[in-house]
GROMACS .gro file of C-alpha atoms in nm:
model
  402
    1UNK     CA    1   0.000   0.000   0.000
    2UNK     CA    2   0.128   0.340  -0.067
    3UNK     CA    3   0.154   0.610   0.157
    4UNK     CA    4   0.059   1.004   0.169
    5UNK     CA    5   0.140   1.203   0.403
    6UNK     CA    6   0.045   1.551   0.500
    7UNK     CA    7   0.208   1.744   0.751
    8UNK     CA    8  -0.060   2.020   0.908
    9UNK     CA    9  -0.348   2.027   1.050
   10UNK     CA   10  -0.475   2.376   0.947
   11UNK     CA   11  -0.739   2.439   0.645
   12UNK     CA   12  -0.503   2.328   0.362
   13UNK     CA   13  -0.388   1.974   0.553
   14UNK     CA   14  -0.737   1.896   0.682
   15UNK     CA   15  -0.871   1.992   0.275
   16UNK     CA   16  -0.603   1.823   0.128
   17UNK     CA   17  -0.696   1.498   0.384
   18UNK     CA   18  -1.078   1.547   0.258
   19UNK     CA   19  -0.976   1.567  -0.144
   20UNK     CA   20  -0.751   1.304  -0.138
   21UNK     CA   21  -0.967   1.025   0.094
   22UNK     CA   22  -1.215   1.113  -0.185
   23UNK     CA   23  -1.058   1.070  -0.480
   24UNK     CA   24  -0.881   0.738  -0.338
   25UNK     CA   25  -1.211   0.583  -0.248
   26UNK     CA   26  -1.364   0.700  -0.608
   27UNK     CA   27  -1.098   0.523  -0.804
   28UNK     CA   28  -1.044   0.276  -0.550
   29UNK     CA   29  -0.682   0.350  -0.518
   30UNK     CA   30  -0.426   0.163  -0.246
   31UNK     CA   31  -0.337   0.419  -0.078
   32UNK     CA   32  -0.292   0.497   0.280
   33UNK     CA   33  -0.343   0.859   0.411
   34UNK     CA   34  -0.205   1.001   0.763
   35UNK     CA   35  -0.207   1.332   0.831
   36UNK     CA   36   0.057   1.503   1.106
   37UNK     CA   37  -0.022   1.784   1.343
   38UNK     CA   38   0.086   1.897   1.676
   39UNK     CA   39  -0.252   1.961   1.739
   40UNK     CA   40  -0.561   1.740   1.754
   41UNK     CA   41  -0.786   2.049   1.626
   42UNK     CA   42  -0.822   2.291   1.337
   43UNK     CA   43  -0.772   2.602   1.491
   44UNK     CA   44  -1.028   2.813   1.309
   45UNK     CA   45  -0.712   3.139   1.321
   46UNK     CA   46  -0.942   3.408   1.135
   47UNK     CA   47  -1.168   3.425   1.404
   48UNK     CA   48  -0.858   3.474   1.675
   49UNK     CA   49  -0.977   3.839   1.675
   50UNK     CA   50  -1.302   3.753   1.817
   51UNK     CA   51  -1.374   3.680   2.206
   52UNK     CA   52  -1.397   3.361   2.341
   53UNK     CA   53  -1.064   3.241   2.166
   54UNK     CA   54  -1.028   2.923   2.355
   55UNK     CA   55  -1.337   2.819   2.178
   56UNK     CA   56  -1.242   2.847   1.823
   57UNK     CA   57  -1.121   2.541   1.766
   58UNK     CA   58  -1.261   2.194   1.604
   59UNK     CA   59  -1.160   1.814   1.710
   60UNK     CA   60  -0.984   1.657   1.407
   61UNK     CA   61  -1.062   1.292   1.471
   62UNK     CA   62  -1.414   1.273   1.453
   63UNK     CA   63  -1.377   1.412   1.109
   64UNK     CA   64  -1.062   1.256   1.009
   65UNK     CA   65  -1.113   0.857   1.108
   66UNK     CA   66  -1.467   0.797   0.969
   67UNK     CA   67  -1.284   0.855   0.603
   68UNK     CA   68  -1.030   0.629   0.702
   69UNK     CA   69  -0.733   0.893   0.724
   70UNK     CA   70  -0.457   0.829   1.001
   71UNK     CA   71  -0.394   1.110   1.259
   72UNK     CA   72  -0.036   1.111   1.443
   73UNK     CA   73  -0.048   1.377   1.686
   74UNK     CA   74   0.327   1.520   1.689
   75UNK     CA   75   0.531   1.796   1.523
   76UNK     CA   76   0.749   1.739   1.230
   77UNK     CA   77   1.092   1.846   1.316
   78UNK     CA   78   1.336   1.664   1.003
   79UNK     CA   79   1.260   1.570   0.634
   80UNK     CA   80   1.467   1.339   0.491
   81UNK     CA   81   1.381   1.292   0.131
   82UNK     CA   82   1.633   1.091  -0.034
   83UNK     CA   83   1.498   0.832   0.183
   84UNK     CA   84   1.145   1.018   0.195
   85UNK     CA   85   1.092   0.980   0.569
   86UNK     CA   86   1.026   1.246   0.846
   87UNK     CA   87   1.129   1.267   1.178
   88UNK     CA   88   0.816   1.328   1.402
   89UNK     CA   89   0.856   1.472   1.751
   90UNK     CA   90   0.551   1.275   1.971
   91UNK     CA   91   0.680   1.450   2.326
   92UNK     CA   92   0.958   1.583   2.437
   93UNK     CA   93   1.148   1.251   2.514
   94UNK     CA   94   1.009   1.058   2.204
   95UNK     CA   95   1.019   1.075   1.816
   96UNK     CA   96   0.913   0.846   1.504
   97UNK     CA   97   1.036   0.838   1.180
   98UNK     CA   98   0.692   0.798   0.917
   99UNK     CA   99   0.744   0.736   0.568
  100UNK     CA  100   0.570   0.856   0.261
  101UNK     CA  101   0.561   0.811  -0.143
  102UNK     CA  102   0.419   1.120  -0.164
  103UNK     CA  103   0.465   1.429   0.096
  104UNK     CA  104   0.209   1.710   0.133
  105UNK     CA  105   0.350   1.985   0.313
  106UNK     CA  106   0.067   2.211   0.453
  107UNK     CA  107   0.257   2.349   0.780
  108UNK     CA  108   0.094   2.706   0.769
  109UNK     CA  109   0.272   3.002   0.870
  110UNK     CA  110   0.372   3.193   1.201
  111UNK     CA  111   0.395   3.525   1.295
  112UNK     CA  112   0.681   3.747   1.159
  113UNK     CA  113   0.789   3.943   1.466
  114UNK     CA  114   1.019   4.237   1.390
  115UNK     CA  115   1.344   4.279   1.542
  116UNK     CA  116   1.291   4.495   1.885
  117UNK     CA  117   1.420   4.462   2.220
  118UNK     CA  118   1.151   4.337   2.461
  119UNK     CA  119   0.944   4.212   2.194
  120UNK     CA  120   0.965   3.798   2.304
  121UNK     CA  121   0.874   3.863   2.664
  122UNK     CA  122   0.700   4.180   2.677
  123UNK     CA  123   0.407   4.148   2.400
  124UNK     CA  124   0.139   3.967   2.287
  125UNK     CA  125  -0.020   3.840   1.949
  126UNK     CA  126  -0.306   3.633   1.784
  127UNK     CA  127  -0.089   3.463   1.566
  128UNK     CA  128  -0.193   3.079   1.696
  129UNK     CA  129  -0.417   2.943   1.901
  130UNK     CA  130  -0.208   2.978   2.233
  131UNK     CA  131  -0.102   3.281   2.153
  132UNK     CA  132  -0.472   3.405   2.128
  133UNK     CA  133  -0.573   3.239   2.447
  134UNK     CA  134  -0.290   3.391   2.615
  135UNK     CA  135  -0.378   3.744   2.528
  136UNK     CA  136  -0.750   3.704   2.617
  137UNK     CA  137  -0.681   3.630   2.964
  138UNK     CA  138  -0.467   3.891   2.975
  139UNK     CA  139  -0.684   4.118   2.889
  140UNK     CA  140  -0.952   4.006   3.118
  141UNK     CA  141  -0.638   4.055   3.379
  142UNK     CA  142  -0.597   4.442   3.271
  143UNK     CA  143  -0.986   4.482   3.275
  144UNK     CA  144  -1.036   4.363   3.613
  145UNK     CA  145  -0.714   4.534   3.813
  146UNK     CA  146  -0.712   4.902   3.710
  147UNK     CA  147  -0.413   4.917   3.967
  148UNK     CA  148  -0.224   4.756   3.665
  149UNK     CA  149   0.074   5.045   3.538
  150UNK     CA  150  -0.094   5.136   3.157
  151UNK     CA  151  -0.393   4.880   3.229
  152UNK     CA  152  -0.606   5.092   3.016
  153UNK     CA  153  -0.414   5.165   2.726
  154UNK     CA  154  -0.348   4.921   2.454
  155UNK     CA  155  -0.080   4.907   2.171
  156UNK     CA  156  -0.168   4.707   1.816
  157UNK     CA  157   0.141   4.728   1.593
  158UNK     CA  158   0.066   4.595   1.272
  159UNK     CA  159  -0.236   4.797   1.064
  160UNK     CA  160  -0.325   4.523   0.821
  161UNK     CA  161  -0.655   4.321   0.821
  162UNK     CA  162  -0.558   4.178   1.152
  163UNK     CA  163  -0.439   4.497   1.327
  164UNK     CA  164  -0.769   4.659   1.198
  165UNK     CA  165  -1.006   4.381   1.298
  166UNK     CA  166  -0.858   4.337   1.652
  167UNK     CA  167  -0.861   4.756   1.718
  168UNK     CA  168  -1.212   4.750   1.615
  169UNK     CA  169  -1.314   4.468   1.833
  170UNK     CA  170  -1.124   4.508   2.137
  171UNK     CA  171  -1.352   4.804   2.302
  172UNK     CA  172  -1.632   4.510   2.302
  173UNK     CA  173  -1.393   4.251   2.434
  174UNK     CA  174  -1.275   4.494   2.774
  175UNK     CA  175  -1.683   4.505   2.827
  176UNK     CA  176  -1.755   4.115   2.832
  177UNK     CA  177  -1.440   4.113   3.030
  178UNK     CA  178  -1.541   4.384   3.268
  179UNK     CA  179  -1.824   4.669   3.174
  180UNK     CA  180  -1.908   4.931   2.982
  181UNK     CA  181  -1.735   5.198   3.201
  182UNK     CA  182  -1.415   4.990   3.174
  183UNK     CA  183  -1.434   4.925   2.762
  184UNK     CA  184  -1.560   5.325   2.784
  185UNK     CA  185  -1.257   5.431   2.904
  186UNK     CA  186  -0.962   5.231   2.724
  187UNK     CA  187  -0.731   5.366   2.456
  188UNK     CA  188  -0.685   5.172   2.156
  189UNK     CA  189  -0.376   5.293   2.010
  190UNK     CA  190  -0.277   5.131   1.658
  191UNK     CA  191   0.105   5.166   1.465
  192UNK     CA  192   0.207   5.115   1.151
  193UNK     CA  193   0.500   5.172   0.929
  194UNK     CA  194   0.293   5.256   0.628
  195UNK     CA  195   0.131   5.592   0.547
  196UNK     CA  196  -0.217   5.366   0.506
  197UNK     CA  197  -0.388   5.131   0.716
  198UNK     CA  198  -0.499   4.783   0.523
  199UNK     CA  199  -0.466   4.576   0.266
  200UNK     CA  200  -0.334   4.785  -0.041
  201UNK     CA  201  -0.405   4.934  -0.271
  202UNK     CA  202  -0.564   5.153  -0.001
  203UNK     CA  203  -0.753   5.439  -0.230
  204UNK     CA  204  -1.049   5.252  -0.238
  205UNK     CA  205  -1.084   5.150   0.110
  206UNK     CA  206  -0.899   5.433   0.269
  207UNK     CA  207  -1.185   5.658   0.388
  208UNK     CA  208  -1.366   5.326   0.506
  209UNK     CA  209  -1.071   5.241   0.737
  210UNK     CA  210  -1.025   5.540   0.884
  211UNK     CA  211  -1.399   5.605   0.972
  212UNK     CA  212  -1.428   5.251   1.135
  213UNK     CA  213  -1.124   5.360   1.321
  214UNK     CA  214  -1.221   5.648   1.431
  215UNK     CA  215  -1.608   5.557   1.539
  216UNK     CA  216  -1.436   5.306   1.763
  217UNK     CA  217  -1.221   5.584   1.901
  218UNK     CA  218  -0.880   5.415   1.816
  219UNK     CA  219  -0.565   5.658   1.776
  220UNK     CA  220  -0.371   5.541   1.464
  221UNK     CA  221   0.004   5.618   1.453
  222UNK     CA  222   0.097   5.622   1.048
  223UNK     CA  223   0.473   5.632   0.955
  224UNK     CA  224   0.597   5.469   1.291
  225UNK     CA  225   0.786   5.174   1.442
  226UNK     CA  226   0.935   5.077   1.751
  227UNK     CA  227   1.238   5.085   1.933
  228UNK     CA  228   1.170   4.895   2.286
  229UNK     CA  229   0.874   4.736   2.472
  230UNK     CA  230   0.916   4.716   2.841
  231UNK     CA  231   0.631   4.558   3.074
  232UNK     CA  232   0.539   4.890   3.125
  233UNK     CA  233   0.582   5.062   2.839
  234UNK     CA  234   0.651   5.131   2.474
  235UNK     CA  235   0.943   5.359   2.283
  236UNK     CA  236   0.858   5.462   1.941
  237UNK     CA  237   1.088   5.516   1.699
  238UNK     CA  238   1.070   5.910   1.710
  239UNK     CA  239   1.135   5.863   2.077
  240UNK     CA  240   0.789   5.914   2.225
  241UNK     CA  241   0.728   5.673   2.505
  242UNK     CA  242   0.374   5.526   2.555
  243UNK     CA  243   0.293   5.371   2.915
  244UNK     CA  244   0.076   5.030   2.871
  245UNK     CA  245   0.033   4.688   2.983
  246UNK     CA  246  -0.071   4.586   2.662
  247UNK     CA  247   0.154   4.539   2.295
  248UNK     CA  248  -0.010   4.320   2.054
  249UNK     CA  249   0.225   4.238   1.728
  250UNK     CA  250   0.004   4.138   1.418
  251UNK     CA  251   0.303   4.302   1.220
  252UNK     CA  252   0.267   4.005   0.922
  253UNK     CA  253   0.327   3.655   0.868
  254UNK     CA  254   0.605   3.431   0.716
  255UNK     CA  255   0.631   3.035   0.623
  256UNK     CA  256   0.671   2.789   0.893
  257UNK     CA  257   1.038   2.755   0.911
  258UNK     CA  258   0.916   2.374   0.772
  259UNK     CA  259   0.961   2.520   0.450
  260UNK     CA  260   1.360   2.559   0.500
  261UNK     CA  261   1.459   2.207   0.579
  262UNK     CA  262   1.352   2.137   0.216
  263UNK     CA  263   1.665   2.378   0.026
  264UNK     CA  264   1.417   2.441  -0.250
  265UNK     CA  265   1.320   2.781  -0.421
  266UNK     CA  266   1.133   2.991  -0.145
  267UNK     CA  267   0.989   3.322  -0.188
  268UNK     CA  268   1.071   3.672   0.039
  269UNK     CA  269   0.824   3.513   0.264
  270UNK     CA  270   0.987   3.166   0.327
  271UNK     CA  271   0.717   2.994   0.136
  272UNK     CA  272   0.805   2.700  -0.109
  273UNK     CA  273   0.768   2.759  -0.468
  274UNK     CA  274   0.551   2.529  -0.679
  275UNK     CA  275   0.428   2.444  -1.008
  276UNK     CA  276   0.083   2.446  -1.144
  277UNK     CA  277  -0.003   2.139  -0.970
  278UNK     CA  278   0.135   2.241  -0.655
  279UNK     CA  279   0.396   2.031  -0.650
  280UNK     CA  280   0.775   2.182  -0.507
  281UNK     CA  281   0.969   2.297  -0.762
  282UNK     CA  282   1.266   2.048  -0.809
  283UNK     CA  283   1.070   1.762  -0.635
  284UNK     CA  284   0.902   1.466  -0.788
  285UNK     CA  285   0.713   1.385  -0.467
  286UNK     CA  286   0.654   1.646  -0.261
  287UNK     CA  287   0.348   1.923  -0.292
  288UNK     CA  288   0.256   2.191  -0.097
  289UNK     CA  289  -0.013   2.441   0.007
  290UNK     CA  290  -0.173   2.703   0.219
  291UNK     CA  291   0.074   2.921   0.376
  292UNK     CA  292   0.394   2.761   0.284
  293UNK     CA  293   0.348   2.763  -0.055
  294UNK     CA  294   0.375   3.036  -0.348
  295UNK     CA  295   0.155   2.928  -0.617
  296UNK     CA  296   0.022   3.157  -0.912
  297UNK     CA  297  -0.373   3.176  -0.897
  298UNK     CA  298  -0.348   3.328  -1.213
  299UNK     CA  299  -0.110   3.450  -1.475
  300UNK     CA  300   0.001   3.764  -1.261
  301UNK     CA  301  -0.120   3.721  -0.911
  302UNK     CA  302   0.033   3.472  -0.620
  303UNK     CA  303  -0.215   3.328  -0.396
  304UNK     CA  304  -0.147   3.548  -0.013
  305UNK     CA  305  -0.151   3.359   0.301
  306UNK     CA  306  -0.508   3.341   0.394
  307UNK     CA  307  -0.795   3.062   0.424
  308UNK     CA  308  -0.974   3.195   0.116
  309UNK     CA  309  -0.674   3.093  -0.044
  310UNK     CA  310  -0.518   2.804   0.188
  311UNK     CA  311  -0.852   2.611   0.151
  312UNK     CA  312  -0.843   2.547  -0.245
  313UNK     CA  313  -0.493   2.482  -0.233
  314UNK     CA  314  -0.536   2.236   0.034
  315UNK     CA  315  -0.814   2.001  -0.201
  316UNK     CA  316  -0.605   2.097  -0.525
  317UNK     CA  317  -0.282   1.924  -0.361
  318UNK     CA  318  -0.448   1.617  -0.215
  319UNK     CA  319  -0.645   1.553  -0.557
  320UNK     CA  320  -0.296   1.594  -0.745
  321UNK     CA  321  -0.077   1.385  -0.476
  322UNK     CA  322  -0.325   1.103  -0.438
  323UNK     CA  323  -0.428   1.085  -0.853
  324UNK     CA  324  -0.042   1.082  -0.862
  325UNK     CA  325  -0.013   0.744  -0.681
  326UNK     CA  326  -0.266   0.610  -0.858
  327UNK     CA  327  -0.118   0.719  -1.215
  328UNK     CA  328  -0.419   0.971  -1.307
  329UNK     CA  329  -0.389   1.304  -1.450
  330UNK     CA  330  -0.377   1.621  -1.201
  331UNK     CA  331  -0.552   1.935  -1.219
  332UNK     CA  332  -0.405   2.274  -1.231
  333UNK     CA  333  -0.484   2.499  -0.963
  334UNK     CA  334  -0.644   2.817  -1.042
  335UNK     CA  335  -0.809   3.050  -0.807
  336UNK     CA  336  -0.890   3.403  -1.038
  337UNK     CA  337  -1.156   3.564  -0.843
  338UNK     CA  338  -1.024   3.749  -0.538
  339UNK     CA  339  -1.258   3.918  -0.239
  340UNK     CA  340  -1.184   4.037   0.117
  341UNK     CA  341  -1.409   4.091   0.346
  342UNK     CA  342  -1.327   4.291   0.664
  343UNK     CA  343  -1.450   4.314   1.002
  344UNK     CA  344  -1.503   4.673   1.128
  345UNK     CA  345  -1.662   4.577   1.461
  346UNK     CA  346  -1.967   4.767   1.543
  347UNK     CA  347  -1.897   5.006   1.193
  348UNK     CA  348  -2.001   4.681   1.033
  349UNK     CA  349  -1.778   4.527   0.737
  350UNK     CA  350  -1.633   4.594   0.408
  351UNK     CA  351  -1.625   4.312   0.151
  352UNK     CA  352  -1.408   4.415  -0.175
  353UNK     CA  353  -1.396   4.232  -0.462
  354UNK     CA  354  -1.069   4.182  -0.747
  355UNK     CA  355  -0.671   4.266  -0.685
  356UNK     CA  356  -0.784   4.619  -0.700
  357UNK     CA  357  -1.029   4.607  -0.409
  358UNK     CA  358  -1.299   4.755  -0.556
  359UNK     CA  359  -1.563   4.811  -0.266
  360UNK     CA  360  -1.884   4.571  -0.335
  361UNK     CA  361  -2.037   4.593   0.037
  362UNK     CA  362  -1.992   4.777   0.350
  363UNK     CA  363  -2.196   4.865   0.654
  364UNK     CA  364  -2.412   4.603   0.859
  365UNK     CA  365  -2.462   4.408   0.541
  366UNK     CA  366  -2.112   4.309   0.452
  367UNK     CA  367  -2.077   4.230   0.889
  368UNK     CA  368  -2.366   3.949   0.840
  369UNK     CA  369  -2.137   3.831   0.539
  370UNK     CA  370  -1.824   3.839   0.763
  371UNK     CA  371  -2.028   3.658   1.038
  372UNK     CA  372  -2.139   3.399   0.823
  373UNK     CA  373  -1.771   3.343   0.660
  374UNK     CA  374  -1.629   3.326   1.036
  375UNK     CA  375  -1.884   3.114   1.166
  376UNK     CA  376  -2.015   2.868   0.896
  377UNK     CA  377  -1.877   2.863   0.557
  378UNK     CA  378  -1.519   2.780   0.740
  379UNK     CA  379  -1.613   2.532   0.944
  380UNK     CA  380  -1.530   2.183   0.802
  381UNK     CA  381  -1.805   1.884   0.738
  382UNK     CA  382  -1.929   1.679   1.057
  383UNK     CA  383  -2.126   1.316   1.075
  384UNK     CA  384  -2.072   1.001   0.941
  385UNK     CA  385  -1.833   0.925   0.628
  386UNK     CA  386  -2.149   0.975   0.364
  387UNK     CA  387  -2.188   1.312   0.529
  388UNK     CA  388  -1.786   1.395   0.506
  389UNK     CA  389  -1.728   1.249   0.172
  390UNK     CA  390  -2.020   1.470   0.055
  391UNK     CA  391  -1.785   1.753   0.123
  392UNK     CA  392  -1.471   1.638   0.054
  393UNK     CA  393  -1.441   1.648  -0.339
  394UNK     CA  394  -1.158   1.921  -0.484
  395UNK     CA  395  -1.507   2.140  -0.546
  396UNK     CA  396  -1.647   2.074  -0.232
  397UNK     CA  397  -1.685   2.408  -0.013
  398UNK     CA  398  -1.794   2.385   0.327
  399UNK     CA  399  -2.035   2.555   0.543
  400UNK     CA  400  -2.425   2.445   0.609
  401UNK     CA  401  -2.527   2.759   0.405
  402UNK     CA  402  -2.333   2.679   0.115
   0.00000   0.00000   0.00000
């Protein structure tokens, strides 16, 4: 029997699990799937924003062994592939070595922290799951002793999608955590480097941004970085010092260092470069997707590391890798129509649509879309095989609603 193996349990390993259990029971193929994750959960990381962290999660097994795909809970720490084994990390004290005739490599990304003194032990971010479970009960620390040096001020470096989505939901967070008169009388401060906050190109969404930003009465800092965090406090780079309790990095993202054991072609961002069929460049048997790899979805645009992309990846690479073993034809992975959709907190949303982020929605209508992305069309299939398998096809999307 031959083996696949994908390493990551995110959206792209758990899709590329689905596509490929499918497509090896359709064809009746020999073929053995296990997937690898240091975690027995999808973490479901675009709603780390939200409150109530510790609950965005979902168990991997129940969907995972009624399809018949392995699960080996460890961490993949060495990839050998002349003899196409890895080296998997169970505990601290004990490893295995799993082998594979075809590799999927869907490890994800981490957080790219920038190079500041105090930045490993005096911040926080949303990055992973741990991470965002971390910071929540911090914050419900902060919100409950005022006596706290800078308990009331908090500092978001980073104005992308995350930065903006976390600023605009934090006031709400502070008054589950505590009350209104506490969430009433934080500062929300947010930095960035950039002259613009968001995705770019910002002309079309600037005014949008900024309004958001300001009806949830967060100071933005344009044009900035920093030069120290201390528990207490934060030095810009223009030498104003800010006293808080509170630094949250969501300053960008990079490939899981996974990615450099392999010494293939890798991108500014660490991520593996592949071909059309997602398969490593300079590699027979190895694929990737999601956040470690850079793959075209069209003639001029890469996919970027997010779950609207990491999800089609995911099925495209299992479909490929398992039709592989079984000697049938791949498909190429294309992904040309592009949308973001925003959350603004109690401004509502912003949904754009193409590279050029051409506003399509905003207001309380594009927030019910964002709530319904978040919380269904996400979420991964549940029940009995039938039920998985239903979902599971390269096509497949997920979600009751969809």
């Amino acid at each position: 029997m031959k083996q696949l193996l994908i390493i990551g349990g995110g959206f792209a390993g758990l899709k590329a699990a689905l596509s490929a259990a499918y497509e090896i029971k359709e064809n009746n193929g020999d073929v053995e799937i296990t997937l690898i994750s240091d975690k027995d959960f999808l973490v479901i990381r675009p709603r780390l924003y939200e409150a109530n962290p510790a609950d965005m999660k979902v168990p991997l097994q129940p969907i995972l062994e009624p399809i018949g795909v392995n699960f080996l809970q460890g961490k993949a720490s060495e990839i050998d592939t002349d003899s196409r084994s890895i080296s998997v990390a169970i505990t601290k004290h004990l490893a295995t070595e799993v082998s594979y005739d075809r590799l999927i490599l869907a490890a994800g990304s981490v957080l790219k922290t920038p190079p500041v003194p105090g930045i490993e032990k005096h911040s926080w971010n949303i990055d992973s799951y741990e991470a965002a479970v971390a910071f929540d009960d911090h914050l419900l620390k902060v919100a409950r002793l005022p006596k706290l040096t800078g308990h009331n001020r908090f500092v978001i470096v980073g104005g992308g999608m995350t930065g903006i989505e976390l600023a605009t939901e934090l006031r709400s967070r502070l008054r589950d955590h505590a009350d209104q008169a506490t969430a009433d009388a934080a500062e929300i401060i947010l930095i960035d480097q950039a002259q613009s906050v968001g995705p770019l190109p910002a002309e079309t969404t600037a005014e949008i941004f900024e309004q958001a930003l300001q009806d949830a009465k967060v100071t933005v800092k344009l044009g900035r970085t920093l030069s120290e965090i201390t528990p207490t406090s934060v030095t810009l780079d223009n030498g104003e010092e800010v006293e808080t309790a509170s630094v949250v990095i969501t300053a960008g993202m990079r490939a899981n260092p996974l990615a450099d054991l392999l010494n293939r072609d890798q991108d500014q961002l660490g991520r593996l470069t592949v071909d059309g069929s997602l398969k490593v460049n300079e590699a027979t048997d190895i694929y990737a997707a999601g956040d470690i790899a850079s793959a075209h979805i069209d003639a001029d645009n890469l996919a970027l590391m997010s779950c609207q992309h990491a999800m089609p990846m995911g099925a495209h690479a299992g479909y490929n890798a398992a039709r592989d073993l079984m000697a049938l034809p791949p498909r190429t992975y294309e992904q040309p129509n592009y949308v973001n959709c925003i959350d603004l907190g109690e401004s509502g949303g912003v949904l754009t649509k193409g590279w050029d982020r051409q506003v399509a929605m905003s207001g309380p209508e594009a927030k019910e879309l964002k709530r319904k992305i978040n919380e269904d069309f996400i979420y991964p299939p549940q029940g009995d095989a039938v039920e998985i398998l239903a979902k599971a096809h390269i096509d497949a999307q997920w979600g009751s609603e969809r």
